[in-house]
Short mmCIF file of C-alpha atoms (C1' of nucleotides) in Angstrom, two decimals:
data_model
loop_
_atom_site.label_atom_id
_atom_site.label_comp_id
_atom_site.label_asym_id
_atom_site.label_seq_id
_atom_site.Cartn_x
_atom_site.Cartn_y
_atom_site.Cartn_z
CA GLN A 4 72.21 22.93 66.44
CA ILE A 5 75.58 24.69 66.21
CA ILE A 6 77.37 24.67 62.88
CA SER A 7 80.52 26.13 64.03
CA THR A 8 82.58 27.93 67.04
CA MET A 9 85.63 29.71 67.28
CA GLU A 10 87.70 29.92 70.49
CA THR A 11 89.53 32.91 71.56
CA GLN A 12 92.45 34.17 69.62
CA VAL A 13 94.87 33.05 72.55
CA SER A 14 93.50 29.38 72.47
CA ASN A 15 93.98 28.23 69.20
CA GLY A 16 93.80 24.43 69.76
CA PRO A 17 92.66 21.98 66.88
CA THR A 18 89.02 22.40 67.53
CA SER A 19 89.23 26.52 66.94
CA ASN A 20 87.97 26.18 63.62
CA SER A 21 85.60 23.61 63.51
CA LEU A 22 84.74 22.67 60.01
CA PRO A 23 81.36 23.76 58.86
CA ASN A 24 78.69 21.59 57.31
CA GLY A 25 78.18 21.38 53.87
CA PRO A 26 77.15 24.50 51.72
CA PRO A 27 73.35 26.36 53.06
CA LEU A 28 70.32 25.10 51.24
CA SER A 29 69.61 27.46 48.05
CA ALA A 30 66.80 29.49 47.98
CA ASN A 31 64.04 28.33 45.30
CA GLY A 32 64.61 30.11 42.22
CA ALA A 33 67.40 32.95 43.12
CA ALA A 34 70.81 32.60 41.41
CA ASP A 35 72.32 29.71 43.30
CA ASP A 36 75.65 30.78 44.87
CA SER A 37 75.63 29.18 47.99
CA LYS A 38 78.27 26.46 46.61
CA THR A 39 80.42 28.94 45.72
CA ASN A 40 80.43 31.81 48.22
CA LEU A 41 82.33 32.25 51.03
CA ILE A 42 82.82 34.15 53.96
CA VAL A 43 86.21 34.83 55.30
CA ASN A 44 86.69 36.13 59.34
CA TYR A 45 89.14 36.91 61.70
CA LEU A 46 91.33 38.58 58.59
CA PRO A 47 94.37 40.76 60.13
CA GLN A 48 93.31 44.56 60.24
CA ASN A 49 96.24 45.31 57.78
CA MET A 50 95.21 43.23 55.17
CA THR A 51 94.57 44.85 51.84
CA GLN A 52 92.06 43.51 48.81
CA GLU A 53 94.83 43.12 46.65
CA GLU A 54 96.36 40.83 49.53
CA PHE A 55 92.88 39.21 50.21
CA LYS A 56 92.12 38.37 46.46
CA SER A 57 95.77 37.07 45.94
CA LEU A 58 95.71 34.56 48.81
CA PHE A 59 92.06 32.96 48.02
CA GLY A 60 93.01 33.29 44.02
CA SER A 61 95.56 30.94 44.50
CA ILE A 62 92.95 28.25 44.97
CA GLY A 63 91.12 28.75 41.72
CA GLU A 64 89.33 31.32 39.79
CA ILE A 65 87.47 33.72 41.64
CA GLU A 66 84.11 34.79 40.37
CA SER A 67 84.07 38.09 42.87
CA CYS A 68 85.63 38.96 46.08
CA LYS A 69 85.25 41.75 48.52
CA LEU A 70 87.12 42.78 51.60
CA VAL A 71 84.60 44.31 53.80
CA ARG A 72 85.63 48.34 55.00
CA ASP A 73 84.25 50.68 56.91
CA LYS A 74 82.04 52.80 54.32
CA ILE A 75 83.45 56.36 56.09
CA THR A 76 87.16 55.48 57.21
CA GLY A 77 88.22 52.84 54.76
CA GLN A 78 89.28 50.57 57.13
CA SER A 79 89.08 46.88 56.94
CA LEU A 80 86.41 45.32 59.11
CA GLY A 81 88.31 42.26 59.39
CA TYR A 82 86.07 40.29 57.09
CA GLY A 83 85.57 39.18 53.21
CA PHE A 84 83.49 37.61 50.73
CA VAL A 85 84.96 35.39 48.00
CA ASN A 86 82.87 33.90 45.35
CA TYR A 87 84.23 31.22 42.88
CA VAL A 88 83.67 29.92 39.68
CA ASP A 89 83.93 26.41 40.39
CA PRO A 90 82.30 25.31 43.67
CA ASN A 91 85.05 22.42 44.14
CA ASP A 92 87.43 25.26 44.78
CA ALA A 93 85.31 26.97 47.09
CA ASP A 94 85.51 23.49 49.10
CA LYS A 95 89.15 23.21 48.77
CA ALA A 96 89.38 26.89 49.86
CA ILE A 97 87.68 25.99 53.00
CA ASN A 98 89.73 23.08 53.68
CA THR A 99 93.08 24.33 52.84
CA LEU A 100 92.99 28.19 54.16
CA ASN A 101 90.34 27.75 57.05
CA GLY A 102 92.33 27.72 60.32
CA LEU A 103 95.33 29.41 58.70
CA LYS A 104 97.22 31.73 60.89
CA LEU A 105 97.84 34.86 59.57
CA GLN A 106 100.06 37.05 62.07
CA THR A 107 98.54 37.15 64.91
CA LYS A 108 94.78 36.15 63.77
CA THR A 109 93.47 32.51 62.61
CA ILE A 110 91.36 32.99 59.96
CA LYS A 111 88.16 31.34 59.13
CA VAL A 112 87.00 30.52 56.19
CA SER A 113 83.29 28.94 55.92
CA TYR A 114 80.00 29.14 53.44
CA ALA A 115 78.66 32.43 53.51
CA ARG A 116 74.84 32.08 54.52
CA PRO A 117 72.20 33.81 52.29
CA SER A 118 72.45 37.78 53.01
CA SER A 119 69.07 38.64 54.62
CA ALA A 120 68.02 41.07 57.26
CA SER A 121 66.80 38.58 59.17
CA ILE A 122 70.43 37.33 60.28
CA ARG A 123 71.73 40.88 60.82
CA ASP A 124 72.15 42.43 64.39
CA ALA A 125 72.20 38.57 65.84
CA ASN A 126 74.91 38.84 68.13
CA LEU A 127 74.70 39.10 72.27
CA TYR A 128 76.89 40.22 74.65
CA VAL A 129 76.73 38.01 77.74
CA SER A 130 78.56 39.30 81.35
CA GLY A 131 78.31 37.95 84.69
CA LEU A 132 78.88 34.37 83.39
CA PRO A 133 80.58 32.04 85.89
CA LYS A 134 84.16 32.04 85.82
CA SER A 135 84.33 28.27 85.90
CA MET A 136 81.98 28.06 82.56
CA ASN A 137 83.61 27.19 79.14
CA GLN A 138 82.68 27.40 76.08
CA LYS A 139 81.06 24.49 75.32
CA GLU A 140 78.71 24.61 78.39
CA MET A 141 77.58 28.37 77.59
CA GLU A 142 76.56 27.24 74.06
CA GLN A 143 74.78 24.47 75.95
CA LEU A 144 72.84 27.15 77.34
CA PHE A 145 72.05 29.17 74.36
CA SER A 146 71.57 26.67 72.06
CA GLN A 147 67.82 25.88 73.42
CA TYR A 148 66.99 29.32 71.38
CA GLY A 149 68.45 28.84 68.19
CA ARG A 150 71.55 27.86 65.85
CA ILE A 151 74.52 29.12 67.23
CA ILE A 152 76.83 30.57 64.42
CA THR A 153 79.92 31.47 66.43
CA SER A 154 80.80 31.64 70.49
CA ARG A 155 83.37 33.12 72.34
CA ILE A 156 84.58 33.55 76.11
CA LEU A 157 86.91 36.23 76.39
CA VAL A 158 89.83 35.52 78.56
CA ASP A 159 92.77 37.17 80.95
CA GLN A 160 95.37 37.56 78.36
CA VAL A 161 97.90 36.46 81.06
CA THR A 162 96.36 34.13 83.19
CA GLY A 163 93.74 32.62 80.35
CA VAL A 164 91.33 32.35 83.24
CA SER A 165 87.39 33.33 81.83
CA ARG A 166 86.45 36.87 82.38
CA GLY A 167 83.12 36.08 82.64
CA VAL A 168 82.32 37.78 79.62
CA GLY A 169 81.29 36.32 76.19
CA PHE A 170 79.42 36.70 72.87
CA ILE A 171 76.78 34.45 71.12
CA ARG A 172 76.21 35.09 67.40
CA PHE A 173 73.07 33.31 66.61
CA ASP A 174 71.57 32.51 62.90
CA LYS A 175 68.75 34.86 63.44
CA ARG A 176 67.97 37.90 65.15
CA ILE A 177 64.71 36.72 66.51
CA GLU A 178 66.60 33.75 68.12
CA ALA A 179 68.92 36.23 69.92
CA GLU A 180 65.82 38.19 70.87
CA GLU A 181 64.33 35.13 72.38
CA ALA A 182 67.62 34.19 74.11
CA ILE A 183 67.88 37.37 75.74
CA LYS A 184 63.88 37.05 76.98
CA GLY A 185 64.60 33.69 78.43
CA LEU A 186 67.97 34.16 79.88
CA ASN A 187 68.73 37.82 81.08
CA GLY A 188 68.66 38.07 84.55
CA GLN A 189 68.70 34.53 85.16
CA LYS A 190 70.95 32.06 87.00
CA PRO A 191 72.65 29.15 85.08
CA LEU A 192 72.14 25.79 86.66
CA GLY A 193 74.49 26.17 89.89
CA ALA A 194 75.69 29.78 89.34
CA SER A 195 75.41 31.97 92.30
CA GLU A 196 74.72 35.04 90.21
CA PRO A 197 72.76 36.17 87.44
CA ILE A 198 73.77 36.74 83.87
CA THR A 199 73.26 39.73 81.53
CA VAL A 200 72.29 39.12 78.03
CA LYS A 201 72.09 41.82 75.66
CA PHE A 202 72.82 42.80 72.33
CA ALA A 203 76.53 43.59 71.75
CA ASN A 204 77.73 46.82 70.27
CA ASN A 205 79.12 47.26 66.96
CA PRO A 206 82.94 47.05 67.47
CA SER A 207 83.62 49.43 64.86
CA GLN A 208 82.57 52.24 67.18
CA LYS A 209 85.28 51.57 69.63
CA THR A 210 88.19 52.84 67.69
CA GLY A 211 86.76 55.70 67.03
CA GLN A 212 85.72 56.73 70.43
CA ALA A 213 89.23 55.44 71.75
CA LEU A 214 91.17 57.62 68.97
CA LEU A 215 88.85 60.59 70.13
CA THR A 216 89.61 60.22 73.79
CA HIS A 217 93.43 59.98 72.84
CA LEU A 218 92.86 63.03 70.86
CA TYR A 219 91.08 65.10 73.20
CA GLN A 220 93.73 64.13 75.88
CA THR A 221 96.66 65.31 73.62
CA THR A 222 95.09 68.39 72.22
CA ALA A 223 93.81 69.84 75.36
CA ARG A 224 97.24 69.74 77.15
CA ARG A 225 98.63 71.33 74.64
CA TYR A 226 96.65 74.48 75.03
CA THR A 227 96.71 74.45 78.86
CA GLY A 228 97.33 78.19 79.29
CA PRO A 229 94.53 80.10 77.32
CA LEU A 230 91.62 77.44 77.68
CA HIS A 231 89.05 77.90 79.81
CA HIS A 232 86.78 75.03 80.83
CA GLN A 233 83.75 75.87 79.02
CA THR A 234 85.77 76.02 75.84
CA GLN A 235 87.35 72.66 76.66
CA ARG A 236 83.60 71.36 77.12
CA PHE A 237 82.74 72.69 74.00
CA ARG A 238 85.55 71.63 71.60
CA LEU A 239 85.04 67.81 73.34
CA ASP A 240 81.48 68.05 72.48
CA ASN A 241 82.57 68.92 69.09
CA LEU A 242 84.92 66.39 68.66
CA LEU A 243 81.93 63.74 70.30
CA ASN A 244 79.54 64.99 67.89
CA MET A 245 82.07 64.27 64.87
CA ALA A 246 82.43 60.55 66.24
CA TYR A 247 78.46 60.08 66.25
CA GLY A 248 77.91 62.07 62.80
CA VAL A 249 76.20 65.25 64.57
CA LYS A 250 76.87 68.28 62.86
CA SER A 251 78.39 71.30 64.57
CA PRO A 252 77.72 74.68 63.09
CA LEU A 253 81.15 76.27 62.02
CA SER A 254 79.94 79.31 63.89
CA LEU A 255 79.68 77.47 67.20
CA ILE A 256 83.13 76.03 66.71
CA SER A 257 84.25 79.77 65.54
CA ARG A 258 82.83 81.38 68.97
CA PHE A 259 84.17 78.78 71.39
CA SER A 260 87.59 77.42 69.99
CA PRO A 261 90.90 79.46 69.85
CA ILE A 262 92.10 76.31 67.88
CA ALA A 263 89.22 76.26 65.03
CA ILE A 264 89.67 80.06 64.77
CA ASP A 265 93.10 79.44 64.35
CA SER A 266 92.39 77.19 61.23
CA VAL A 267 90.05 79.53 59.80
CA THR A 268 92.04 82.54 60.27
CA SER A 269 94.87 80.28 58.53
CA LEU A 270 92.74 79.91 55.22
CA ALA A 271 93.60 83.30 54.36
CA GLY A 272 97.06 82.21 53.25
CA VAL A 273 95.68 78.86 51.66
CA ASN A 274 95.38 78.81 47.84
CA LEU A 275 91.95 78.23 47.17
CA THR A 276 93.17 74.82 45.18
CA ALA A 277 92.58 73.07 48.25
CA ALA A 278 89.26 72.95 47.81
CA SER A 279 87.92 70.96 44.35
CA SER A 280 84.98 68.89 43.29
CA SER A 281 85.99 65.91 45.14
CA GLY A 282 86.50 67.90 48.91
CA TRP A 283 89.18 69.42 50.78
CA CYS A 284 92.64 68.62 50.19
CA ILE A 285 95.17 68.20 53.37
CA PHE A 286 98.78 68.39 53.66
CA VAL A 287 100.04 66.07 56.13
CA TYR A 288 103.92 66.70 57.22
CA ASN A 289 106.21 64.98 59.36
CA LEU A 290 105.28 61.24 58.66
CA SER A 291 107.55 58.49 59.18
CA PRO A 292 109.16 56.35 56.54
CA GLU A 293 107.08 53.55 57.40
CA ALA A 294 104.02 55.35 57.63
CA ASP A 295 101.37 53.62 55.09
CA GLU A 296 97.48 54.65 53.94
CA SER A 297 96.24 53.17 56.91
CA VAL A 298 97.32 55.77 59.57
CA LEU A 299 95.67 58.63 57.35
CA TRP A 300 92.47 56.67 57.82
CA GLN A 301 92.68 56.09 61.14
CA LEU A 302 93.77 59.67 62.14
CA PHE A 303 91.29 61.58 60.06
CA GLY A 304 88.40 58.96 59.80
CA PRO A 305 86.86 60.27 63.03
CA PHE A 306 86.27 63.73 62.03
CA GLY A 307 84.27 63.01 59.04
CA ALA A 308 83.90 61.85 55.66
CA VAL A 309 87.18 61.06 54.05
CA THR A 310 87.47 60.34 50.24
CA ASN A 311 91.03 59.28 49.54
CA VAL A 312 94.17 59.24 51.42
CA LYS A 313 97.68 59.01 49.82
CA VAL A 314 101.45 58.41 51.37
CA ILE A 315 103.82 59.98 48.94
CA ARG A 316 106.66 57.53 48.52
CA ASP A 317 110.36 57.41 47.12
CA PHE A 318 110.22 55.59 43.90
CA THR A 319 113.00 53.45 44.39
CA THR A 320 113.07 52.74 48.10
CA ASN A 321 109.08 52.63 48.24
CA LYS A 322 109.40 54.37 51.98
CA CYS A 323 107.47 57.35 52.98
CA LYS A 324 109.09 60.80 52.12
CA GLY A 325 107.74 62.05 54.85
CA PHE A 326 104.30 63.40 53.77
CA GLY A 327 100.72 62.51 52.58
CA PHE A 328 97.60 64.18 51.63
CA VAL A 329 93.90 63.24 52.71
CA THR A 330 90.90 64.36 50.90
CA MET A 331 87.60 65.35 53.08
CA THR A 332 84.47 66.00 51.75
CA ASN A 333 83.09 68.70 54.29
CA TYR A 334 84.73 71.75 55.19
CA GLU A 335 83.60 72.02 58.50
CA GLU A 336 84.93 68.60 59.16
CA ALA A 337 88.28 69.18 57.36
CA ALA A 338 88.82 72.24 59.58
CA MET A 339 88.27 70.38 62.88
CA ALA A 340 90.58 67.48 61.69
CA ILE A 341 93.49 69.91 60.88
CA ALA A 342 92.81 72.07 64.39
CA SER A 343 92.89 68.70 66.51
CA LEU A 344 95.61 67.08 64.18
CA ASN A 345 98.19 69.75 63.29
CA GLY A 346 100.97 69.53 66.17
CA TYR A 347 99.45 65.76 67.11
CA ARG A 348 102.59 63.73 68.22
CA LEU A 349 102.37 60.37 66.12
CA GLY A 350 105.10 58.25 67.71
CA ASP A 351 108.03 60.46 68.23
CA ARG A 352 107.17 62.73 65.43
CA ILE A 353 105.16 66.25 65.56
CA LEU A 354 102.83 66.15 62.76
CA GLN A 355 102.15 69.46 60.73
CA VAL A 356 98.78 69.54 59.06
CA SER A 357 97.09 71.99 57.24
CA PHE A 358 94.95 72.35 53.80
CA LYS A 359 97.27 72.20 50.99
CA THR A 360 98.51 75.21 49.16
CA SER A 361 99.62 75.73 45.77
CA LYS A 362 103.32 76.44 47.04
CA GLN A 363 103.47 72.87 48.66
CA HIS A 364 102.34 71.13 45.73
CA LYS A 365 104.79 73.01 43.58
CA ALA A 366 106.02 70.33 40.81
"C1'" DT B 21 84.96 44.40 81.80
"C1'" DT B 22 82.32 44.82 74.84
"C1'" DT B 23 84.90 40.47 69.41
"C1'" DA B 24 86.22 43.13 64.03
"C1'" DA B 25 80.07 37.88 60.73
"C1'" DT B 26 76.62 39.33 55.60
"C1'" DT B 27 78.51 42.22 49.95
#
DNA sequence: TTTAATT
């Protein structure tokens, strides 16, 4: 049985946010928040925890709420949870906020299913679909394997025609596994080509990779002269290793990367106050007046563990004063971020990035 | 040809 579906963002018809059925059945004995706990999806990327709480707090008293964010970068993952004190307020939130348009998104508000391992990793990527197949037909094809939580067919942004690619999220992972067994490589009735069905990638991996590719291209261009092919290859390896959480020995970076050597050498001029118990403080200069914390998370997150970011603002105008600070846990990752981001072009500005010195922090 | 759905 299909409990709810979501159409593509470009076609927000009246059916795009069909109301969920009643609250899930409560588990016996366990604390029953099934009638008060909601999951909120398709939130705008830049929505903060405070804005999230404010929006849902306008309905009624909140017991707890959480905007889910990436553990490393702090970036919003575009969804969150709200647990109300009163089940009536949860119901009211669904009725009044589900389908609300926020910037380019149409948010979805529904009861959260009880959290368990069995509902994780139940999202499928489907390709090779007939262009004529619509969302409902795709759901009919997959619904024989279990309860579908969401489905989506990706469409061309201009023409609106199907790209033959879609997603199916099942209630349970085993249902998704069965659908792969039953449908991968099979031709839907009347189709001329077989479809491919597999587990979907985690979307959070994409932004890091895209940023790294961009960074590599821009930094490689800046160091055309002295760079040998071998050096470039090791630099790319290091960047990719960061993306996948693989440690690169500093000795390797130092031996093969003139950029990294520069950053290490420059340490001689850095006051040791850059390091503290909470990590390595990095000074970022030439940010635009409109810069906010999210851009710092985006820039430095791919290089490793970031524990804090701060944009320094004018007290009266609230505009960025042109600089900010980033704290990273590991020296090696901080050095790589500095080596890669110093001189990086952000919009029409060239960033200056270095370890924080006592001089720059002068009161 | 890969979208921000389980704290």
